Amino acid sequence: MELWTIWYWSANHLRPAFSRSRTFLWALMVLAGFSIRSDLSGVSSSVRALGLKDLAYRGLLRFFHSDAVKLDKLVNCWIVLVMRLFTAVTVNDYLILQLDGLKVPKEGRRMPSVKCLHQESDNNSKAEFIMGHSFQCLAILVRGFAGAMAAVPLISEIHEGLVWSNRDRRTLMDKAAALVAKARETMKKSLVIVADAYYCNSKFINQMLKHGCQIISRVRNNAVAYYPAEQATKKKPGRPKKYGKKIRLVSFFEKPELFTTIKSPVYGETDVEMRYYVINLLWPPLKRLMLFVLVEHPTRGRSIFASTDLTLDPTIVIQTYGYRYKIELSFKHSLRIVGTYAYHFWMKAMDPIRRNSGDQYLHRKGQDYRAAIRRKMRAYAIYVQMGCIAQGLLLHLCMNHAGLVWRKFGSWLRTMKVNAAPSELVAASALRTTLPEYIGGSRDTHAFKKFLLDNMDSRRGEILRLAG
């Protein structure tokens, strides 16, 4: 019962994002379904998990297409709530945001924005090309119970697949920068963005610097840089020389005497020694000095990291980039536990797409067709944002109420460690176990409990039977 009380108190802060009270009650039901369902079959899995009536399925579909959901306000409310619920990890007073892309398979021939996507991965279980939606996702790094860290999802948006105007010249880097700018506008904090080598380019980094954000990223192994030019003792005509000797960054690995041996500062590693070398060089794409940290790890091999903040300690750069795998873990949980991307909405009036097709061009389509596409894309965005919020609420229970989650878990895991923070799987199981107790034993008379009871089917609802 305490878990659901905490969950409801937290979710109640999202009320300003809904223009009608009944829409907000449907939103709470969606979040509850995301939090406890055991299968990921779209909206129908929430109906089964909560034991709802048949009519509730249509109500849930209407919710995702409702104009009463203020999506931008929902994102803002969620970011504000995250800053309130969690203890953010900082580097030199900068909050750490993690940015990455995610490609979700979708085979629907009448689903807007579905296109052929190329997957670059060392995992041979992944197909090289898939049909699906391409997302760019932003998460914040937080600290919780027993020093555990997690990446709490903030925003996830589809950034490929549709071309609304042939004059639109925005790239994925522009859209990623706008995503970060949206979060920074709400947070009003200094940010350091941790991203992989895909985002280490002048277009993205320059926009981040304009917004007052710093970047820590990995650099490709074929990157080159320049030493600053030596200042001439005698002034000569023309512009002073800026670039000195050109050098390939990987060439520093051929000079082992430059490297320093330290204990690994990477999160989760103990009794591991690594070697690093740090140097400030001019990077041609930015036309400014960058802090480069070259690392030789005994098991992970050689890596080159770059930072726009020249004052950072190199071990902090290594440690901060080492946290980047947390967003990958967050993706895994969102896909396999919460089902953030398990939507199946399709559009009957849409022109069917062909296999291996690319972007869908809409600048010659009629206004009604374009409006229908926007409505469906908005439904996807609401579904995904609600999934991010549901995962964040589970992480709130895991990071800030770990002891209570373990006591209410009521099951067993081979890797169970009650002195460590539980995972979203454990929190979801604890919520699922305690829902009948909350329904039957709670003295609360708030509207959500009444709304949930009104929509439950007594003939199929195991929750009501256990509550009774």
CSV table of C-alpha atoms in Angstrom, one decimal:
chain,number,residue,atom,x,y,z
A,1,MET,CA,0.0,0.0,0.0
A,2,GLU,CA,2.9,2.4,0.8
A,3,LEU,CA,4.4,1.8,-2.6
A,4,TRP,CA,1.2,2.8,-4.4
A,5,THR,CA,0.8,5.9,-2.2
A,6,ILE,CA,4.3,7.0,-3.1
A,7,TRP,CA,3.7,6.3,-6.7
A,8,TYR,CA,0.4,8.2,-6.7
A,9,TRP,CA,1.9,11.2,-4.9
A,10,SER,CA,4.6,11.4,-7.5
A,11,ALA,CA,2.4,11.0,-10.5
A,12,ASN,CA,-0.1,13.6,-9.2
A,13,HIS,CA,2.5,16.3,-10.0
A,14,LEU,CA,1.7,15.8,-13.7
A,15,ARG,CA,-1.8,17.1,-13.4
A,16,PRO,CA,-1.1,20.5,-15.0
A,17,ALA,CA,-0.3,18.8,-18.3
A,18,PHE,CA,-4.0,17.7,-18.8
A,19,SER,CA,-6.8,20.1,-19.5
A,20,ARG,CA,-9.5,17.8,-18.1
A,21,SER,CA,-9.6,15.8,-14.9
A,22,ARG,CA,-10.9,12.7,-16.6
A,23,THR,CA,-8.0,12.8,-19.1
A,24,PHE,CA,-5.6,12.9,-16.1
A,25,LEU,CA,-7.4,9.8,-14.6
A,26,TRP,CA,-6.8,8.0,-17.9
A,27,ALA,CA,-3.2,9.1,-17.8
A,28,LEU,CA,-2.8,7.6,-14.3
A,29,MET,CA,-4.4,4.3,-15.6
A,30,VAL,CA,-1.9,4.3,-18.5
A,31,LEU,CA,1.0,4.8,-16.1
A,32,ALA,CA,-0.3,2.0,-13.8
A,33,GLY,CA,-0.7,-0.3,-16.7
A,34,PHE,CA,2.9,0.4,-17.9
A,35,SER,CA,4.2,-0.1,-14.4
A,36,ILE,CA,2.7,-3.6,-13.7
A,37,ARG,CA,2.1,-5.3,-17.0
A,38,SER,CA,4.0,-8.5,-17.6
A,39,ASP,CA,3.6,-8.7,-21.4
A,40,LEU,CA,4.3,-6.0,-24.0
A,41,SER,CA,1.4,-6.3,-26.4
A,42,GLY,CA,0.6,-2.6,-26.7
A,43,VAL,CA,-2.5,-1.1,-25.1
A,44,SER,CA,-4.2,-4.5,-24.7
A,45,SER,CA,-1.5,-5.7,-22.2
A,46,SER,CA,-2.5,-2.8,-19.8
A,47,VAL,CA,-6.2,-4.0,-20.0
A,48,ARG,CA,-5.1,-7.5,-19.0
A,49,ALA,CA,-2.7,-6.3,-16.3
A,50,LEU,CA,-5.3,-4.2,-14.6
A,51,GLY,CA,-8.3,-6.5,-15.3
A,52,LEU,CA,-10.3,-3.7,-17.1
A,53,LYS,CA,-13.6,-3.9,-18.9
A,54,ASP,CA,-13.8,-4.1,-22.7
A,55,LEU,CA,-14.8,-0.5,-23.1
A,56,ALA,CA,-11.6,0.6,-21.3
A,57,TYR,CA,-9.6,-0.5,-24.3
A,58,ARG,CA,-11.3,2.2,-26.5
A,59,GLY,CA,-10.9,4.7,-23.7
A,60,LEU,CA,-7.1,4.1,-23.6
A,61,LEU,CA,-6.9,4.5,-27.4
A,62,ARG,CA,-8.8,7.8,-27.2
A,63,PHE,CA,-6.4,9.0,-24.5
A,64,PHE,CA,-3.4,8.7,-26.8
A,65,HIS,CA,-5.1,10.7,-29.5
A,66,SER,CA,-6.7,13.2,-27.2
A,67,ASP,CA,-6.2,17.0,-27.6
A,68,ALA,CA,-6.6,17.3,-23.8
A,69,VAL,CA,-3.1,16.0,-23.4
A,70,LYS,CA,-0.7,18.9,-23.6
A,71,LEU,CA,2.5,17.1,-24.7
A,72,ASP,CA,4.9,20.0,-24.3
A,73,LYS,CA,3.5,20.7,-20.9
A,74,LEU,CA,3.8,17.0,-20.0
A,75,VAL,CA,7.5,17.0,-20.9
A,76,ASN,CA,8.1,20.1,-18.8
A,77,CYS,CA,6.2,18.8,-15.8
A,78,TRP,CA,8.1,15.5,-16.0
A,79,ILE,CA,11.5,17.2,-16.1
A,80,VAL,CA,10.6,19.4,-13.1
A,81,LEU,CA,9.4,16.3,-11.3
A,82,VAL,CA,12.6,14.4,-12.0
A,83,MET,CA,14.7,17.3,-10.6
A,84,ARG,CA,12.5,17.1,-7.5
A,85,LEU,CA,12.5,13.3,-7.0
A,86,PHE,CA,16.1,12.4,-7.8
A,87,THR,CA,19.6,13.4,-6.7
A,88,ALA,CA,21.4,14.4,-9.9
A,89,VAL,CA,25.1,13.5,-10.5
A,90,THR,CA,27.2,16.6,-11.2
A,91,VAL,CA,30.6,17.4,-12.7
A,92,ASN,CA,32.0,20.8,-11.7
A,93,ASP,CA,28.4,21.9,-11.0
A,94,TYR,CA,27.2,20.6,-14.4
A,95,LEU,CA,24.3,18.2,-14.5
A,96,ILE,CA,25.1,15.1,-16.6
A,97,LEU,CA,22.7,14.5,-19.5
A,98,GLN,CA,23.2,11.4,-21.8
A,99,LEU,CA,22.2,11.6,-25.4
A,100,ASP,CA,21.9,8.6,-27.7
A,101,GLY,CA,19.9,7.2,-30.6
A,102,LEU,CA,17.6,4.2,-30.6
A,103,LYS,CA,16.1,2.3,-33.6
A,104,VAL,CA,12.9,0.4,-32.9
A,105,PRO,CA,11.7,-2.2,-35.3
A,106,LYS,CA,8.2,-1.6,-36.8
A,107,GLU,CA,6.7,-3.6,-39.6
A,108,GLY,CA,3.5,-1.7,-40.1
A,109,ARG,CA,2.9,-0.7,-43.7
A,110,ARG,CA,0.5,2.1,-42.6
A,111,MET,CA,2.5,3.6,-39.8
A,112,PRO,CA,3.9,7.1,-40.4
A,113,SER,CA,7.6,7.7,-40.2
A,114,VAL,CA,8.6,4.0,-40.6
A,115,LYS,CA,11.6,3.7,-42.9
A,116,CYS,CA,14.5,1.5,-43.7
A,117,LEU,CA,17.2,2.0,-41.1
A,118,HIS,CA,20.8,0.9,-40.9
A,119,GLN,CA,22.0,-0.6,-37.6
A,120,GLU,CA,25.7,-0.2,-36.8
A,121,SER,CA,26.4,-2.8,-34.1
A,122,ASP,CA,29.1,-5.3,-33.2
A,123,ASN,CA,26.2,-7.6,-32.1
A,124,ASN,CA,25.7,-10.2,-34.8
A,125,SER,CA,22.2,-11.0,-33.5
A,126,LYS,CA,21.0,-7.6,-35.0
A,127,ALA,CA,20.0,-7.3,-38.6
A,128,GLU,CA,22.0,-4.8,-40.6
A,129,PHE,CA,18.9,-3.2,-42.0
A,130,ILE,CA,15.5,-3.0,-40.4
A,131,MET,CA,12.2,-1.2,-41.0
A,132,GLY,CA,11.3,1.0,-38.0
A,133,HIS,CA,11.3,4.3,-36.1
A,134,SER,CA,14.4,6.2,-35.4
A,135,PHE,CA,14.4,8.0,-32.0
A,136,GLN,CA,16.8,10.3,-30.3
A,137,CYS,CA,16.7,10.1,-26.5
A,138,LEU,CA,17.8,12.2,-23.6
A,139,ALA,CA,18.3,11.0,-20.0
A,140,ILE,CA,19.7,12.4,-16.8
A,141,LEU,CA,22.2,10.6,-14.6
A,142,VAL,CA,21.1,10.3,-11.0
A,143,ARG,CA,22.4,8.7,-7.8
A,144,GLY,CA,20.4,6.7,-5.2
A,145,PHE,CA,20.3,3.9,-2.7
A,146,ALA,CA,23.8,2.5,-1.8
A,147,GLY,CA,25.5,4.8,-4.3
A,148,ALA,CA,23.7,3.2,-7.3
A,149,MET,CA,23.4,5.2,-10.5
A,150,ALA,CA,20.8,5.2,-13.2
A,151,ALA,CA,19.8,7.1,-16.3
A,152,VAL,CA,16.3,8.5,-15.9
A,153,PRO,CA,14.7,9.0,-19.4
A,154,LEU,CA,13.5,12.6,-19.9
A,155,ILE,CA,12.5,12.9,-23.6
A,156,SER,CA,12.4,10.5,-26.6
A,157,GLU,CA,11.3,11.7,-30.0
A,158,ILE,CA,11.1,10.3,-33.5
A,159,HIS,CA,13.5,12.4,-35.7
A,160,GLU,CA,13.5,10.6,-39.0
A,161,GLY,CA,11.1,9.3,-41.6
A,162,LEU,CA,8.9,12.3,-42.5
A,163,VAL,CA,9.7,15.2,-44.8
A,164,TRP,CA,7.1,17.9,-44.3
A,165,SER,CA,8.8,20.5,-46.6
A,166,ASN,CA,11.4,20.2,-49.3
A,167,ARG,CA,12.9,23.4,-47.9
A,168,ASP,CA,13.5,21.9,-44.5
A,169,ARG,CA,17.3,21.6,-44.2
A,170,ARG,CA,17.4,20.4,-40.5
A,171,THR,CA,19.6,17.4,-39.9
A,172,LEU,CA,19.6,14.9,-37.0
A,173,MET,CA,22.2,17.1,-35.3
A,174,ASP,CA,19.9,20.1,-35.4
A,175,LYS,CA,17.1,18.1,-34.0
A,176,ALA,CA,19.3,16.6,-31.2
A,177,ALA,CA,20.5,20.1,-30.3
A,178,ALA,CA,16.8,21.3,-30.1
A,179,LEU,CA,16.1,18.3,-27.8
A,180,VAL,CA,18.8,19.3,-25.4
A,181,ALA,CA,17.8,23.0,-25.6
A,182,LYS,CA,14.2,22.0,-24.6
A,183,ALA,CA,15.5,20.2,-21.5
A,184,ARG,CA,17.9,23.0,-20.6
A,185,GLU,CA,15.1,25.7,-20.9
A,186,THR,CA,13.1,23.8,-18.2
A,187,MET,CA,16.0,22.8,-16.0
A,188,LYS,CA,17.7,26.2,-16.1
A,189,LYS,CA,21.0,24.5,-15.1
A,190,SER,CA,24.4,24.2,-16.6
A,191,LEU,CA,24.7,20.9,-18.5
A,192,VAL,CA,27.4,18.5,-19.7
A,193,ILE,CA,26.3,16.3,-22.6
A,194,VAL,CA,27.7,12.8,-22.7
A,195,ALA,CA,27.4,11.2,-26.2
A,196,ASP,CA,29.2,8.7,-28.4
A,197,ALA,CA,31.3,9.5,-31.4
A,198,TYR,CA,28.3,10.0,-33.7
A,199,TYR,CA,27.6,13.4,-32.0
A,200,CYS,CA,31.2,14.5,-32.0
A,201,ASN,CA,31.0,16.9,-34.9
A,202,SER,CA,31.1,20.7,-35.3
A,203,LYS,CA,27.4,21.2,-36.1
A,204,PHE,CA,26.2,19.6,-32.8
A,205,ILE,CA,29.0,20.8,-30.6
A,206,ASN,CA,28.8,24.5,-31.8
A,207,GLN,CA,25.1,24.6,-31.0
A,208,MET,CA,25.6,23.1,-27.6
A,209,LEU,CA,28.3,25.7,-26.8
A,210,LYS,CA,25.8,28.5,-27.8
A,211,HIS,CA,23.4,27.1,-25.3
A,212,GLY,CA,26.0,27.1,-22.6
A,213,CYS,CA,26.4,23.3,-22.5
A,214,GLN,CA,29.7,21.4,-22.4
A,215,ILE,CA,30.4,18.1,-24.3
A,216,ILE,CA,32.2,14.9,-23.3
A,217,SER,CA,32.4,12.5,-26.2
A,218,ARG,CA,34.4,9.7,-27.8
A,219,VAL,CA,36.4,10.6,-30.9
A,220,ARG,CA,36.8,8.4,-33.9
A,221,ASN,CA,40.2,6.7,-34.2
A,222,ASN,CA,41.0,8.4,-37.6
A,223,ALA,CA,40.6,11.9,-36.1
A,224,VAL,CA,43.5,14.5,-36.5
A,225,ALA,CA,44.3,17.6,-34.6
A,226,TYR,CA,46.9,20.4,-34.6
A,227,TYR,CA,49.3,21.8,-32.2
A,228,PRO,CA,48.8,25.6,-31.6
A,229,ALA,CA,51.1,27.6,-33.8
A,230,GLU,CA,54.2,29.1,-32.2
A,231,GLN,CA,54.0,32.8,-31.7
A,232,ALA,CA,56.3,34.7,-34.0
A,233,THR,CA,58.9,36.8,-32.3
A,234,LYS,CA,58.7,39.3,-35.1
A,235,LYS,CA,55.4,40.6,-36.5
A,236,LYS,CA,54.9,39.7,-40.1
A,237,PRO,CA,52.3,41.0,-42.6
A,238,GLY,CA,49.0,39.1,-42.9
A,239,ARG,CA,46.9,37.1,-40.4
A,240,PRO,CA,48.9,35.4,-37.6
A,241,LYS,CA,49.3,31.6,-38.1
A,242,LYS,CA,46.9,29.7,-35.9
A,243,TYR,CA,47.6,26.0,-36.7
A,244,GLY,CA,50.9,24.3,-36.0
A,245,LYS,CA,52.0,20.8,-36.7
A,246,LYS,CA,49.3,18.3,-37.7
A,247,ILE,CA,49.1,15.0,-35.8
A,248,ARG,CA,47.0,11.9,-35.9
A,249,LEU,CA,45.6,11.3,-32.4
A,250,VAL,CA,46.2,7.5,-32.5
A,251,SER,CA,49.9,8.1,-33.0
A,252,PHE,CA,50.2,9.0,-29.3
A,253,PHE,CA,49.6,5.4,-28.5
A,254,GLU,CA,53.0,4.7,-30.1
A,255,LYS,CA,54.7,6.7,-27.4
A,256,PRO,CA,54.1,4.7,-24.1
A,257,GLU,CA,56.4,7.0,-22.1
A,258,LEU,CA,53.8,9.7,-22.3
A,259,PHE,CA,51.2,7.7,-20.5
A,260,THR,CA,50.4,7.7,-16.8
A,261,THR,CA,49.2,4.5,-15.0
A,262,ILE,CA,46.2,4.9,-12.6
A,263,LYS,CA,43.5,2.8,-11.0
A,264,SER,CA,40.5,2.8,-13.2
A,265,PRO,CA,37.9,5.5,-12.2
A,266,VAL,CA,35.2,3.8,-14.3
A,267,TYR,CA,32.0,3.1,-12.3
A,268,GLY,CA,31.9,-0.6,-11.2
A,269,GLU,CA,35.5,-1.4,-11.8
A,270,THR,CA,37.9,-2.3,-8.9
A,271,ASP,CA,41.5,-3.5,-8.9
A,272,VAL,CA,41.8,-2.5,-12.6
A,273,GLU,CA,44.8,-0.4,-13.8
A,274,MET,CA,44.7,1.7,-16.9
A,275,ARG,CA,47.0,4.2,-18.7
A,276,TYR,CA,46.1,7.6,-20.0
A,277,TYR,CA,47.6,10.7,-21.7
A,278,VAL,CA,46.0,14.1,-21.8
A,279,ILE,CA,46.7,17.0,-24.2
A,280,ASN,CA,45.0,20.2,-25.4
A,281,LEU,CA,45.0,20.5,-29.2
A,282,LEU,CA,43.3,22.5,-31.9
A,283,TRP,CA,40.5,20.5,-33.5
A,284,PRO,CA,39.8,21.8,-37.1
A,285,PRO,CA,36.0,21.2,-37.1
A,286,LEU,CA,35.6,23.5,-34.1
A,287,LYS,CA,38.5,25.8,-34.8
A,288,ARG,CA,39.3,25.8,-31.1
A,289,LEU,CA,41.2,24.0,-28.4
A,290,MET,CA,39.8,20.7,-27.2
A,291,LEU,CA,40.9,18.5,-24.3
A,292,PHE,CA,41.8,15.1,-25.6
A,293,VAL,CA,42.2,12.1,-23.3
A,294,LEU,CA,43.8,9.0,-24.7
A,295,VAL,CA,43.1,5.8,-22.7
A,296,GLU,CA,44.5,2.3,-22.9
A,297,HIS,CA,42.4,-0.1,-21.0
A,298,PRO,CA,43.5,-3.7,-20.3
A,299,THR,CA,40.2,-5.2,-21.5
A,300,ARG,CA,38.4,-2.5,-23.4
A,301,GLY,CA,41.3,-1.5,-25.6
A,302,ARG,CA,42.2,2.0,-26.8
A,303,SER,CA,39.8,4.9,-26.8
A,304,ILE,CA,40.1,8.6,-27.3
A,305,PHE,CA,37.8,11.0,-25.5
A,306,ALA,CA,37.3,14.7,-26.0
A,307,SER,CA,35.9,17.5,-23.8
A,308,THR,CA,35.1,21.1,-24.6
A,309,ASP,CA,35.8,22.1,-21.0
A,310,LEU,CA,39.6,22.4,-20.8
A,311,THR,CA,39.6,22.6,-17.0
A,312,LEU,CA,38.3,19.1,-16.4
A,313,ASP,CA,40.5,16.6,-14.7
A,314,PRO,CA,41.3,13.7,-17.2
A,315,THR,CA,40.1,11.1,-14.7
A,316,ILE,CA,36.8,12.9,-14.4
A,317,VAL,CA,36.4,12.8,-18.2
A,318,ILE,CA,37.1,9.1,-18.2
A,319,GLN,CA,34.7,8.5,-15.3
A,320,THR,CA,31.9,10.6,-16.8
A,321,TYR,CA,32.1,8.9,-20.2
A,322,GLY,CA,32.1,5.6,-18.3
A,323,TYR,CA,28.6,6.3,-17.1
A,324,ARG,CA,27.4,6.3,-20.7
A,325,TYR,CA,26.4,2.6,-20.6
A,326,LYS,CA,23.7,3.6,-18.2
A,327,ILE,CA,21.5,5.0,-21.0
A,328,GLU,CA,22.0,1.7,-22.9
A,329,LEU,CA,20.8,-0.2,-19.8
A,330,SER,CA,17.9,2.3,-19.6
A,331,PHE,CA,17.0,1.4,-23.3
A,332,LYS,CA,17.1,-2.3,-22.4
A,333,HIS,CA,14.6,-1.9,-19.5
A,334,SER,CA,12.3,0.4,-21.6
A,335,LEU,CA,12.1,-2.2,-24.3
A,336,ARG,CA,11.9,-5.4,-22.3
A,337,ILE,CA,10.2,-4.4,-19.0
A,338,VAL,CA,8.2,-1.2,-19.4
A,339,GLY,CA,7.4,-1.5,-23.1
A,340,THR,CA,7.9,2.2,-23.9
A,341,TYR,CA,8.1,1.6,-27.6
A,342,ALA,CA,5.5,-1.2,-27.8
A,343,TYR,CA,2.8,0.8,-29.6
A,344,HIS,CA,0.9,-0.6,-32.6
A,345,PHE,CA,-1.1,2.4,-33.8
A,346,TRP,CA,-1.7,2.4,-37.5
A,347,MET,CA,-3.5,4.7,-39.9
A,348,LYS,CA,-6.1,3.3,-42.2
A,349,ALA,CA,-6.1,6.3,-44.6
A,350,MET,CA,-2.4,6.3,-45.0
A,351,ASP,CA,-0.7,5.3,-48.3
A,352,PRO,CA,1.0,1.9,-47.6
A,353,ILE,CA,4.7,2.0,-47.6
A,354,ARG,CA,7.0,-0.5,-49.4
A,355,ARG,CA,9.6,-2.7,-47.9
A,356,ASN,CA,13.1,-1.0,-47.7
A,357,SER,CA,11.5,2.4,-48.5
A,358,GLY,CA,13.1,5.6,-47.2
A,359,ASP,CA,11.6,8.9,-46.0
A,360,GLN,CA,7.9,9.7,-46.6
A,361,TYR,CA,7.5,13.1,-48.4
A,362,LEU,CA,4.4,15.0,-47.5
A,363,HIS,CA,4.9,18.4,-49.0
A,364,ARG,CA,2.6,17.5,-51.9
A,365,LYS,CA,-0.1,15.9,-49.8
A,366,GLY,CA,-3.4,17.5,-48.9
A,367,GLN,CA,-4.0,19.4,-45.6
A,368,ASP,CA,-6.4,16.6,-44.3
A,369,TYR,CA,-3.8,13.9,-45.0
A,370,ARG,CA,-1.0,15.9,-43.3
A,371,ALA,CA,-3.3,16.6,-40.3
A,372,ALA,CA,-4.0,12.9,-39.9
A,373,ILE,CA,-0.3,12.1,-40.0
A,374,ARG,CA,0.4,14.7,-37.4
A,375,ARG,CA,-2.3,13.3,-35.2
A,376,LYS,CA,-0.9,9.8,-35.4
A,377,MET,CA,2.7,11.0,-34.8
A,378,ARG,CA,1.4,12.9,-31.7
A,379,ALA,CA,-0.2,9.6,-30.5
A,380,TYR,CA,3.2,7.9,-30.8
A,381,ALA,CA,4.9,10.8,-28.9
A,382,ILE,CA,2.4,10.6,-26.1
A,383,TYR,CA,2.7,6.8,-25.8
A,384,VAL,CA,6.5,7.0,-25.7
A,385,GLN,CA,6.5,9.9,-23.2
A,386,MET,CA,4.2,8.1,-20.9
A,387,GLY,CA,6.5,5.1,-21.1
A,388,CYS,CA,9.5,7.3,-20.1
A,389,ILE,CA,7.5,8.6,-17.1
A,390,ALA,CA,6.4,5.2,-16.0
A,391,GLN,CA,10.0,4.0,-16.1
A,392,GLY,CA,11.1,7.1,-14.2
A,393,LEU,CA,8.5,6.4,-11.5
A,394,LEU,CA,9.8,2.8,-11.2
A,395,LEU,CA,13.3,4.2,-10.9
A,396,HIS,CA,12.1,6.6,-8.2
A,397,LEU,CA,10.9,3.6,-6.1
A,398,CYS,CA,14.2,1.7,-6.8
A,399,MET,CA,16.6,4.6,-6.0
A,400,ASN,CA,14.8,6.3,-3.2
A,401,HIS,CA,12.6,3.5,-1.6
A,402,ALA,CA,14.8,0.4,-2.2
A,403,GLY,CA,14.1,-1.2,1.2
A,404,LEU,CA,10.4,-0.9,0.8
A,405,VAL,CA,10.6,-2.4,-2.7
A,406,TRP,CA,12.5,-5.4,-1.6
A,407,ARG,CA,10.1,-6.0,1.3
A,408,LYS,CA,7.2,-5.9,-1.0
A,409,PHE,CA,8.9,-7.9,-3.8
A,410,GLY,CA,7.5,-11.2,-2.6
A,411,SER,CA,9.5,-13.3,-5.1
A,412,TRP,CA,13.0,-14.6,-5.8
A,413,LEU,CA,15.9,-13.9,-8.1
A,414,ARG,CA,19.2,-15.7,-8.6
A,415,THR,CA,21.0,-12.4,-8.5
A,416,MET,CA,19.0,-10.9,-5.7
A,417,LYS,CA,20.9,-8.5,-3.5
A,418,VAL,CA,18.8,-6.7,-0.9
A,419,ASN,CA,21.6,-4.4,0.1
A,420,ALA,CA,21.8,-2.9,-3.4
A,421,ALA,CA,19.2,-0.9,-5.4
A,422,PRO,CA,16.6,-3.1,-7.1
A,423,SER,CA,15.9,-2.9,-10.9
A,424,GLU,CA,12.8,-1.7,-12.6
A,425,LEU,CA,11.7,-5.4,-12.9
A,426,VAL,CA,11.7,-5.8,-9.2
A,427,ALA,CA,9.8,-2.5,-8.6
A,428,ALA,CA,7.2,-3.5,-11.2
A,429,SER,CA,6.8,-6.9,-9.6
A,430,ALA,CA,6.4,-5.2,-6.2
A,431,LEU,CA,3.7,-2.9,-7.5
A,432,ARG,CA,1.9,-5.8,-9.2
A,433,THR,CA,1.9,-7.8,-5.9
A,434,THR,CA,0.7,-4.9,-3.7
A,435,LEU,CA,-2.1,-3.6,-6.1
A,436,PRO,CA,-4.8,-5.8,-4.6
A,437,GLU,CA,-3.8,-4.6,-1.1
A,438,TYR,CA,-4.0,-1.0,-2.3
A,439,ILE,CA,-7.4,-1.5,-3.9
A,440,GLY,CA,-8.9,-3.4,-1.0
A,441,GLY,CA,-7.2,-2.1,2.1
A,442,SER,CA,-6.5,1.6,1.4
A,443,ARG,CA,-8.6,4.2,3.2
A,444,ASP,CA,-7.8,6.7,0.5
A,445,THR,CA,-10.9,8.0,-1.4
A,446,HIS,CA,-9.1,9.9,-4.1
A,447,ALA,CA,-10.6,10.0,-7.6
A,448,PHE,CA,-8.0,7.6,-9.2
A,449,LYS,CA,-8.9,4.7,-7.0
A,450,LYS,CA,-12.6,5.2,-7.7
A,451,PHE,CA,-12.0,5.5,-11.4
A,452,LEU,CA,-9.9,2.3,-11.4
A,453,LEU,CA,-12.6,0.4,-9.6
A,454,ASP,CA,-15.3,1.6,-12.0
A,455,ASN,CA,-13.3,0.4,-15.0
A,456,MET,CA,-12.3,-3.0,-13.5
A,457,ASP,CA,-14.2,-6.1,-14.7
A,458,SER,CA,-15.2,-8.3,-11.7
A,459,ARG,CA,-15.6,-11.4,-13.9
A,460,ARG,CA,-11.9,-11.4,-15.1
A,461,GLY,CA,-10.2,-9.2,-12.5
A,462,GLU,CA,-7.9,-11.3,-10.3
A,463,ILE,CA,-7.0,-8.0,-8.6
A,464,LEU,CA,-10.5,-7.5,-7.3
A,465,ARG,CA,-10.7,-11.2,-6.2
A,466,LEU,CA,-7.5,-10.9,-4.2
A,467,ALA,CA,-8.5,-7.5,-2.8
A,468,GLY,CA,-11.8,-9.0,-1.6
